[in-house]
Amino acid sequence: MNLEQLNRLSVEEATHTFMQCCTASSWVEAMVLARPFIDEQALAYQADLAWAGSIEADYIEAFEGHPQIGNVDTLRKKYANTKELASGEQSSVNHASEQVLLDLAQGNSDYLDKFGFIFIVCATGKSAEQMLALLLARLPNNKITELANAAQEQRKIFHLRLNKLI
């Protein structure tokens, strides 16, 4: 899809398309209404502007659009082979050890219990070990700090997805 095609989508089609980038309904609505975009910079600017107006409920809604990495079987599949990773987004991942997978599953569970939302990180180019280190580094944070961290990671994610879209 190119920018011209995005601008010409029906409201329903545009809503579906932007939901693939971020599931916060207020963000999606703002993006749909902001069309037409004159260029990719305008698209990126509007994405940031819409996100800047978000509140905690919007962040949580966006986070809920991500799958939770919570069980070891899912993690084994995710980190089994770098060539099998979704869209090459984690191209630097090496085979993860069983201990790292167990620690990631436990850390994700601890994070959810503490903050009430799943661990959000822009995973592009990060190994399982790096993901674990980031999770463990953020786990001691308070909820306000962590909500801001997760919101910033979500912002990185929707920018990557918008770039893939166009």
PDB file of N, CA, C and O in Angstrom, residues 15-48:
ATOM      1  N   THR A  15      -9.864   2.231   9.361  1.00  0.00           N
ATOM      2  CA  THR A  15      -9.901   1.820  10.774  1.00  0.00           C
ATOM      3  C   THR A  15      -9.237   0.462  10.926  1.00  0.00           C
ATOM      4  O   THR A  15      -8.378   0.280  11.810  1.00  0.00           O
ATOM      5  N   HIS A  16      -9.589  -0.477  10.078  1.00  0.00           N
ATOM      6  CA  HIS A  16      -8.980  -1.810  10.128  1.00  0.00           C
ATOM      7  C   HIS A  16      -7.468  -1.719   9.905  1.00  0.00           C
ATOM      8  O   HIS A  16      -6.684  -2.370  10.612  1.00  0.00           O
ATOM      9  N   THR A  17      -7.054  -0.918   8.966  1.00  0.00           N
ATOM     10  CA  THR A  17      -5.632  -0.781   8.638  1.00  0.00           C
ATOM     11  C   THR A  17      -4.852  -0.192   9.807  1.00  0.00           C
ATOM     12  O   THR A  17      -3.799  -0.723  10.190  1.00  0.00           O
ATOM     13  N   PHE A  18      -5.345   0.886  10.393  1.00  0.00           N
ATOM     14  CA  PHE A  18      -4.631   1.499  11.514  1.00  0.00           C
ATOM     15  C   PHE A  18      -4.656   0.622  12.761  1.00  0.00           C
ATOM     16  O   PHE A  18      -3.722   0.664  13.566  1.00  0.00           O
ATOM     17  N   MET A  19      -5.702  -0.193  12.911  1.00  0.00           N
ATOM     18  CA  MET A  19      -5.757  -1.130  14.047  1.00  0.00           C
ATOM     19  C   MET A  19      -4.623  -2.151  13.975  1.00  0.00           C
ATOM     20  O   MET A  19      -4.221  -2.705  15.001  1.00  0.00           O
ATOM     21  N   GLN A  20      -4.096  -2.393  12.775  1.00  0.00           N
ATOM     22  CA  GLN A  20      -2.965  -3.307  12.630  1.00  0.00           C
ATOM     23  C   GLN A  20      -1.680  -2.687  13.184  1.00  0.00           C
ATOM     24  O   GLN A  20      -0.712  -3.397  13.471  1.00  0.00           O
ATOM     25  N   CYS A  21      -1.689  -1.375  13.334  1.00  0.00           N
ATOM     26  CA  CYS A  21      -0.511  -0.665  13.840  1.00  0.00           C
ATOM     27  C   CYS A  21      -0.582  -0.405  15.335  1.00  0.00           C
ATOM     28  O   CYS A  21       0.443  -0.407  16.018  1.00  0.00           O
ATOM     29  N   CYS A  22      -1.803  -0.164  15.825  1.00  0.00           N
ATOM     30  CA  CYS A  22      -2.010   0.142  17.248  1.00  0.00           C
ATOM     31  C   CYS A  22      -3.488  -0.045  17.536  1.00  0.00           C
ATOM     32  O   CYS A  22      -4.326   0.475  16.808  1.00  0.00           O
ATOM     33  N   THR A  23      -3.803  -0.764  18.600  1.00  0.00           N
ATOM     34  CA  THR A  23      -5.203  -1.093  18.885  1.00  0.00           C
ATOM     35  C   THR A  23      -5.896  -0.122  19.837  1.00  0.00           C
ATOM     36  O   THR A  23      -7.010  -0.393  20.275  1.00  0.00           O
ATOM     37  N   ALA A  24      -5.280   1.007  20.128  1.00  0.00           N
ATOM     38  CA  ALA A  24      -5.950   2.023  20.939  1.00  0.00           C
ATOM     39  C   ALA A  24      -6.974   2.726  20.045  1.00  0.00           C
ATOM     40  O   ALA A  24      -6.606   3.402  19.081  1.00  0.00           O
ATOM     41  N   SER A  25      -8.250   2.579  20.371  1.00  0.00           N
ATOM     42  CA  SER A  25      -9.308   3.097  19.498  1.00  0.00           C
ATOM     43  C   SER A  25      -9.241   4.612  19.329  1.00  0.00           C
ATOM     44  O   SER A  25      -9.523   5.122  18.237  1.00  0.00           O
ATOM     45  N   SER A  26      -8.841   5.349  20.351  1.00  0.00           N
ATOM     46  CA  SER A  26      -8.735   6.807  20.204  1.00  0.00           C
ATOM     47  C   SER A  26      -7.630   7.176  19.208  1.00  0.00           C
ATOM     48  O   SER A  26      -7.783   8.115  18.422  1.00  0.00           O
ATOM     49  N   TRP A  27      -6.526   6.436  19.242  1.00  0.00           N
ATOM     50  CA  TRP A  27      -5.430   6.671  18.301  1.00  0.00           C
ATOM     51  C   TRP A  27      -5.884   6.358  16.885  1.00  0.00           C
ATOM     52  O   TRP A  27      -5.655   7.138  15.957  1.00  0.00           O
ATOM     53  N   VAL A  28      -6.547   5.227  16.721  1.00  0.00           N
ATOM     54  CA  VAL A  28      -7.034   4.815  15.401  1.00  0.00           C
ATOM     55  C   VAL A  28      -8.003   5.863  14.854  1.00  0.00           C
ATOM     56  O   VAL A  28      -7.888   6.284  13.697  1.00  0.00           O
ATOM     57  N   GLU A  29      -8.946   6.286  15.675  1.00  0.00           N
ATOM     58  CA  GLU A  29      -9.925   7.282  15.234  1.00  0.00           C
ATOM     59  C   GLU A  29      -9.238   8.579  14.805  1.00  0.00           C
ATOM     60  O   GLU A  29      -9.578   9.164  13.773  1.00  0.00           O
ATOM     61  N   ALA A  30      -8.265   9.019  15.583  1.00  0.00           N
ATOM     62  CA  ALA A  30      -7.530  10.237  15.236  1.00  0.00           C
ATOM     63  C   ALA A  30      -6.787  10.077  13.916  1.00  0.00           C
ATOM     64  O   ALA A  30      -6.759  11.012  13.094  1.00  0.00           O
ATOM     65  N   MET A  31      -6.226   8.917  13.689  1.00  0.00           N
ATOM     66  CA  MET A  31      -5.495   8.672  12.437  1.00  0.00           C
ATOM     67  C   MET A  31      -6.443   8.643  11.237  1.00  0.00           C
ATOM     68  O   MET A  31      -6.129   9.198  10.177  1.00  0.00           O
ATOM     69  N   VAL A  32      -7.566   8.016  11.399  1.00  0.00           N
ATOM     70  CA  VAL A  32      -8.552   7.947  10.307  1.00  0.00           C
ATOM     71  C   VAL A  32      -9.026   9.351   9.957  1.00  0.00           C
ATOM     72  O   VAL A  32      -9.098   9.728   8.775  1.00  0.00           O
ATOM     73  N   LEU A  33      -9.332  10.148  10.974  1.00  0.00           N
ATOM     74  CA  LEU A  33      -9.841  11.502  10.747  1.00  0.00           C
ATOM     75  C   LEU A  33      -8.784  12.462  10.210  1.00  0.00           C
ATOM     76  O   LEU A  33      -9.126  13.472   9.584  1.00  0.00           O
ATOM     77  N   ALA A  34      -7.519  12.185  10.450  1.00  0.00           N
ATOM     78  CA  ALA A  34      -6.437  13.078  10.024  1.00  0.00           C
ATOM     79  C   ALA A  34      -6.127  12.977   8.532  1.00  0.00           C
ATOM     80  O   ALA A  34      -5.410  13.822   7.992  1.00  0.00           O
ATOM     81  N   ARG A  35      -6.641  11.965   7.881  1.00  0.00           N
ATOM     82  CA  ARG A  35      -6.385  11.815   6.448  1.00  0.00           C
ATOM     83  C   ARG A  35      -7.028  12.954   5.676  1.00  0.00           C
ATOM     84  O   ARG A  35      -8.029  13.499   6.118  1.00  0.00           O
ATOM     85  N   PRO A  36      -6.492  13.341   4.554  1.00  0.00           N
ATOM     86  CA  PRO A  36      -5.360  12.739   3.847  1.00  0.00           C
ATOM     87  C   PRO A  36      -4.019  13.267   4.375  1.00  0.00           C
ATOM     88  O   PRO A  36      -3.918  14.395   4.851  1.00  0.00           O
ATOM     89  N   PHE A  37      -3.026  12.413   4.279  1.00  0.00           N
ATOM     90  CA  PHE A  37      -1.662  12.774   4.662  1.00  0.00           C
ATOM     91  C   PHE A  37      -0.918  13.207   3.406  1.00  0.00           C
ATOM     92  O   PHE A  37      -0.982  12.519   2.381  1.00  0.00           O
ATOM     93  N   ILE A  38      -0.200  14.320   3.490  1.00  0.00           N
ATOM     94  CA  ILE A  38       0.487  14.818   2.301  1.00  0.00           C
ATOM     95  C   ILE A  38       1.788  14.065   2.009  1.00  0.00           C
ATOM     96  O   ILE A  38       2.225  14.002   0.868  1.00  0.00           O
ATOM     97  N   ASP A  39       2.381  13.502   3.074  1.00  0.00           N
ATOM     98  CA  ASP A  39       3.600  12.718   2.894  1.00  0.00           C
ATOM     99  C   ASP A  39       3.813  11.842   4.129  1.00  0.00           C
ATOM    100  O   ASP A  39       3.034  11.903   5.081  1.00  0.00           O
ATOM    101  N   GLU A  40       4.869  11.037   4.096  1.00  0.00           N
ATOM    102  CA  GLU A  40       5.142  10.119   5.195  1.00  0.00           C
ATOM    103  C   GLU A  40       5.498  10.856   6.487  1.00  0.00           C
ATOM    104  O   GLU A  40       5.184  10.376   7.579  1.00  0.00           O
ATOM    105  N   GLN A  41       6.103  12.017   6.377  1.00  0.00           N
ATOM    106  CA  GLN A  41       6.421  12.800   7.571  1.00  0.00           C
ATOM    107  C   GLN A  41       5.134  13.277   8.246  1.00  0.00           C
ATOM    108  O   GLN A  41       5.047  13.291   9.484  1.00  0.00           O
ATOM    109  N   ALA A  42       4.159  13.650   7.460  1.00  0.00           N
ATOM    110  CA  ALA A  42       2.868  14.075   8.022  1.00  0.00           C
ATOM    111  C   ALA A  42       2.175  12.911   8.711  1.00  0.00           C
ATOM    112  O   ALA A  42       1.557  13.083   9.767  1.00  0.00           O
ATOM    113  N   LEU A  43       2.289  11.738   8.133  1.00  0.00           N
ATOM    114  CA  LEU A  43       1.721  10.530   8.740  1.00  0.00           C
ATOM    115  C   LEU A  43       2.392  10.261  10.096  1.00  0.00           C
ATOM    116  O   LEU A  43       1.711  10.037  11.104  1.00  0.00           O
ATOM    117  N   ALA A  44       3.708  10.313  10.126  1.00  0.00           N
ATOM    118  CA  ALA A  44       4.450  10.066  11.369  1.00  0.00           C
ATOM    119  C   ALA A  44       4.144  11.143  12.409  1.00  0.00           C
ATOM    120  O   ALA A  44       3.964  10.841  13.601  1.00  0.00           O
ATOM    121  N   TYR A  45       4.075  12.380  11.981  1.00  0.00           N
ATOM    122  CA  TYR A  45       3.759  13.479  12.897  1.00  0.00           C
ATOM    123  C   TYR A  45       2.379  13.281  13.513  1.00  0.00           C
ATOM    124  O   TYR A  45       2.197  13.425  14.725  1.00  0.00           O
ATOM    125  N   GLN A  46       1.399  12.943  12.683  1.00  0.00           N
ATOM    126  CA  GLN A  46       0.037  12.743  13.189  1.00  0.00           C
ATOM    127  C   GLN A  46      -0.021  11.551  14.146  1.00  0.00           C
ATOM    128  O   GLN A  46      -0.741  11.595  15.143  1.00  0.00           O
ATOM    129  N   ALA A  47       0.728  10.501  13.846  1.00  0.00           N
ATOM    130  CA  ALA A  47       0.760   9.333  14.735  1.00  0.00           C
ATOM    131  C   ALA A  47       1.257   9.740  16.120  1.00  0.00           C
ATOM    132  O   ALA A  47       0.683   9.349  17.140  1.00  0.00           O
ATOM    133  N   ASP A  48       2.316  10.551  16.157  1.00  0.00           N
ATOM    134  CA  ASP A  48       2.845  11.029  17.438  1.00  0.00           C
ATOM    135  C   ASP A  48       1.875  11.969  18.132  1.00  0.00           C
ATOM    136  O   ASP A  48       1.686  11.896  19.351  1.00  0.00           O
TER     137      ASP A  48
END
